[in-house]
Amino acid sequence: MKLEHIWAVRLYSYFKDVNSYDELLAAIYEFADEQKLDDEGGELDPKEADDMYSNGLGMSFEVFAEFFLKRMVDKNIKFGLKSVQHTSDNQYNLGIDFMCEGTLPNANQNHKALVQVKFKGDPTFEFTRGYIATFIECYLRARVDKHNTILFTNQ
């Protein structure tokens, strides 16, 4: 299985000894903390540091999600998907992290399934329709049935 995320190699050192979900979360937070530093190890300005931290959380969790989804497909575990393509770097698919081909087609819809990955750093945060509005707009625009959409989160 080949991971398509550009950060996958950089994340390897953080994830190589992960053997549990708690260790995965610790590695994600450690990686995100490192993103708050500049190339020389100095601190970034607070706004940029916050943005880089959030981006580090999201991108590292996307790598895990890609591994998880592709592993399920590779092992032929029946969960409704038969292919997974990373799309979050595609400017024409903003708001969609993965485009998949489903195995349970609806006669009135295409066979596509869409996945959005969100990492919740604050356990009290609630996903609202407004927060995931870009994803909702994407699946409506792509004419994907709402039953063929997955919100992949850590909580």
Tab-separated table of C-alpha atoms in Angstrom:
chain	number	residue	atom	x	y	z
A	1	MET	CA	0.000	0.000	0.000
A	2	LYS	CA	1.355	3.413	-0.972
A	3	LEU	CA	0.318	6.468	1.018
A	4	GLU	CA	-0.211	9.562	-1.126
A	5	HIS	CA	0.212	12.206	1.583
A	6	ILE	CA	3.347	14.284	1.175
A	7	TRP	CA	3.779	14.371	4.954
A	8	ALA	CA	3.768	10.572	5.342
A	9	VAL	CA	7.563	10.219	5.249
A	10	ARG	CA	8.107	13.082	7.684
A	11	LEU	CA	5.561	11.578	10.075
A	12	TYR	CA	7.183	8.142	10.001
A	13	SER	CA	9.526	8.872	12.913
A	14	TYR	CA	6.547	9.921	15.058
A	15	PHE	CA	4.374	6.938	14.169
A	16	LYS	CA	6.923	4.121	13.862
A	17	ASP	CA	6.541	2.860	17.451
A	18	VAL	CA	2.807	3.523	17.811
A	19	ASN	CA	0.939	0.443	19.035
A	20	SER	CA	-2.306	1.859	20.407
A	21	TYR	CA	-4.806	4.612	19.782
A	22	ASP	CA	-3.550	6.549	22.831
A	23	GLU	CA	0.022	6.373	21.484
A	24	LEU	CA	-1.240	7.569	18.088
A	25	LEU	CA	-2.891	10.608	19.681
A	26	ALA	CA	0.274	11.372	21.671
A	27	ALA	CA	2.348	11.170	18.459
A	28	ILE	CA	-0.092	13.482	16.635
A	29	TYR	CA	0.126	16.077	19.422
A	30	GLU	CA	3.934	15.788	19.512
A	31	PHE	CA	4.130	16.334	15.754
A	32	ALA	CA	1.756	19.324	15.947
A	33	ASP	CA	3.810	20.884	18.760
A	34	GLU	CA	6.916	20.742	16.562
A	35	GLN	CA	5.072	22.689	13.854
A	36	LYS	CA	4.973	25.750	16.148
A	37	LEU	CA	8.740	26.194	15.720
A	38	ASP	CA	10.635	27.748	12.820
A	39	ASP	CA	13.405	25.907	10.952
A	40	GLU	CA	15.997	26.934	13.548
A	41	GLY	CA	13.861	25.790	16.501
A	42	GLY	CA	12.720	29.288	17.454
A	43	GLU	CA	9.124	30.155	18.173
A	44	LEU	CA	6.817	31.494	15.452
A	45	ASP	CA	4.523	34.438	16.135
A	46	PRO	CA	1.434	33.253	18.088
A	47	LYS	CA	-1.080	33.410	15.195
A	48	GLU	CA	1.208	31.541	12.800
A	49	ALA	CA	2.108	29.049	15.550
A	50	ASP	CA	-1.601	28.343	16.186
A	51	ASP	CA	-2.252	27.880	12.453
A	52	MET	CA	0.737	25.554	12.070
A	53	TYR	CA	-0.307	23.558	15.165
A	54	SER	CA	-3.849	23.078	13.832
A	55	ASN	CA	-2.509	22.152	10.411
A	56	GLY	CA	-0.129	19.643	12.013
A	57	LEU	CA	-2.992	17.989	13.892
A	58	GLY	CA	-5.154	17.774	10.783
A	59	MET	CA	-2.502	16.592	8.341
A	60	SER	CA	-1.127	13.918	10.655
A	61	PHE	CA	-4.622	12.596	11.338
A	62	GLU	CA	-5.289	12.561	7.579
A	63	VAL	CA	-2.237	10.314	7.138
A	64	PHE	CA	-3.685	7.943	9.737
A	65	ALA	CA	-7.113	8.066	8.036
A	66	GLU	CA	-5.543	7.289	4.655
A	67	PHE	CA	-3.664	4.332	6.139
A	68	PHE	CA	-6.805	3.079	7.897
A	69	LEU	CA	-9.049	3.338	4.823
A	70	LYS	CA	-6.501	1.806	2.435
A	71	ARG	CA	-5.731	-0.981	4.894
A	72	MET	CA	-9.424	-1.885	5.042
A	73	VAL	CA	-9.580	-1.970	1.235
A	74	ASP	CA	-6.279	-3.907	0.879
A	75	LYS	CA	-7.364	-6.520	3.421
A	76	ASN	CA	-10.721	-6.808	1.621
A	77	ILE	CA	-12.613	-5.984	4.806
A	78	LYS	CA	-16.200	-5.312	3.817
A	79	PHE	CA	-17.045	-1.781	4.860
A	80	GLY	CA	-18.480	-0.297	1.689
A	81	LEU	CA	-15.389	1.051	-0.109
A	82	LYS	CA	-13.231	-0.559	-2.762
A	83	SER	CA	-10.800	2.240	-3.643
A	84	VAL	CA	-9.423	5.284	-1.836
A	85	GLN	CA	-7.815	8.321	-3.469
A	86	HIS	CA	-6.297	11.198	-1.474
A	87	THR	CA	-7.693	14.486	-2.820
A	88	SER	CA	-7.094	17.135	-0.138
A	89	ASP	CA	-4.206	18.665	-2.121
A	90	ASN	CA	-6.360	18.951	-5.264
A	91	GLN	CA	-7.492	22.559	-5.737
A	92	TYR	CA	-10.629	21.339	-7.536
A	93	ASN	CA	-11.713	19.124	-4.621
A	94	LEU	CA	-11.384	21.552	-1.719
A	95	GLY	CA	-13.239	20.238	1.312
A	96	ILE	CA	-12.864	16.584	0.304
A	97	ASP	CA	-9.946	14.648	1.767
A	98	PHE	CA	-10.602	11.335	0.009
A	99	MET	CA	-12.683	10.299	-2.958
A	100	CYS	CA	-13.645	6.641	-2.903
A	101	GLU	CA	-15.472	4.139	-5.001
A	102	GLY	CA	-18.273	2.421	-3.138
A	103	THR	CA	-19.231	-1.256	-3.287
A	104	LEU	CA	-22.919	-0.809	-2.553
A	105	PRO	CA	-24.198	1.329	-5.447
A	106	ASN	CA	-27.542	3.036	-5.238
A	107	ALA	CA	-29.396	2.671	-8.546
A	108	ASN	CA	-30.171	6.408	-8.619
A	109	GLN	CA	-26.688	7.647	-7.713
A	110	ASN	CA	-23.131	7.294	-8.908
A	111	HIS	CA	-20.858	4.941	-6.977
A	112	LYS	CA	-18.683	7.654	-5.437
A	113	ALA	CA	-18.190	8.096	-1.725
A	114	LEU	CA	-16.517	11.102	-0.113
A	115	VAL	CA	-14.515	11.272	3.117
A	116	GLN	CA	-13.753	14.368	5.193
A	117	VAL	CA	-11.200	14.012	8.001
A	118	LYS	CA	-11.458	16.251	11.074
A	119	PHE	CA	-9.261	16.087	14.164
A	120	LYS	CA	-10.904	17.364	17.336
A	121	GLY	CA	-8.231	18.737	19.647
A	122	ASP	CA	-10.886	19.969	22.091
A	123	PRO	CA	-13.176	17.141	23.273
A	124	THR	CA	-15.954	19.648	24.091
A	125	PHE	CA	-16.049	20.977	20.504
A	126	GLU	CA	-19.196	19.976	18.605
A	127	PHE	CA	-19.285	19.609	14.848
A	128	THR	CA	-22.076	21.738	13.439
A	129	ARG	CA	-23.526	21.892	9.963
A	130	GLY	CA	-21.823	25.272	9.571
A	131	TYR	CA	-18.420	23.861	10.526
A	132	ILE	CA	-18.593	21.136	7.871
A	133	ALA	CA	-20.480	23.264	5.324
A	134	THR	CA	-17.673	23.038	2.735
A	135	PHE	CA	-17.858	19.242	2.839
A	136	ILE	CA	-21.649	19.315	2.538
A	137	GLU	CA	-21.388	21.680	-0.445
A	138	CYS	CA	-18.829	19.360	-2.062
A	139	TYR	CA	-20.953	16.238	-1.866
A	140	LEU	CA	-23.983	18.134	-3.137
A	141	ARG	CA	-21.957	19.553	-6.045
A	142	ALA	CA	-20.496	16.111	-6.832
A	143	ARG	CA	-24.011	14.613	-6.708
A	144	VAL	CA	-23.020	12.094	-4.090
A	145	ASP	CA	-25.824	10.794	-1.909
A	146	LYS	CA	-25.453	11.910	1.716
A	147	HIS	CA	-25.457	8.228	2.701
A	148	ASN	CA	-22.194	7.860	0.753
A	149	THR	CA	-20.326	10.429	2.855
A	150	ILE	CA	-18.052	9.751	5.796
A	151	LEU	CA	-16.919	12.206	8.458
A	152	PHE	CA	-13.776	10.530	9.883
A	153	THR	CA	-12.913	11.972	13.315
A	154	ASN	CA	-10.869	11.042	16.340
A	155	GLN	CA	-13.902	11.246	18.675
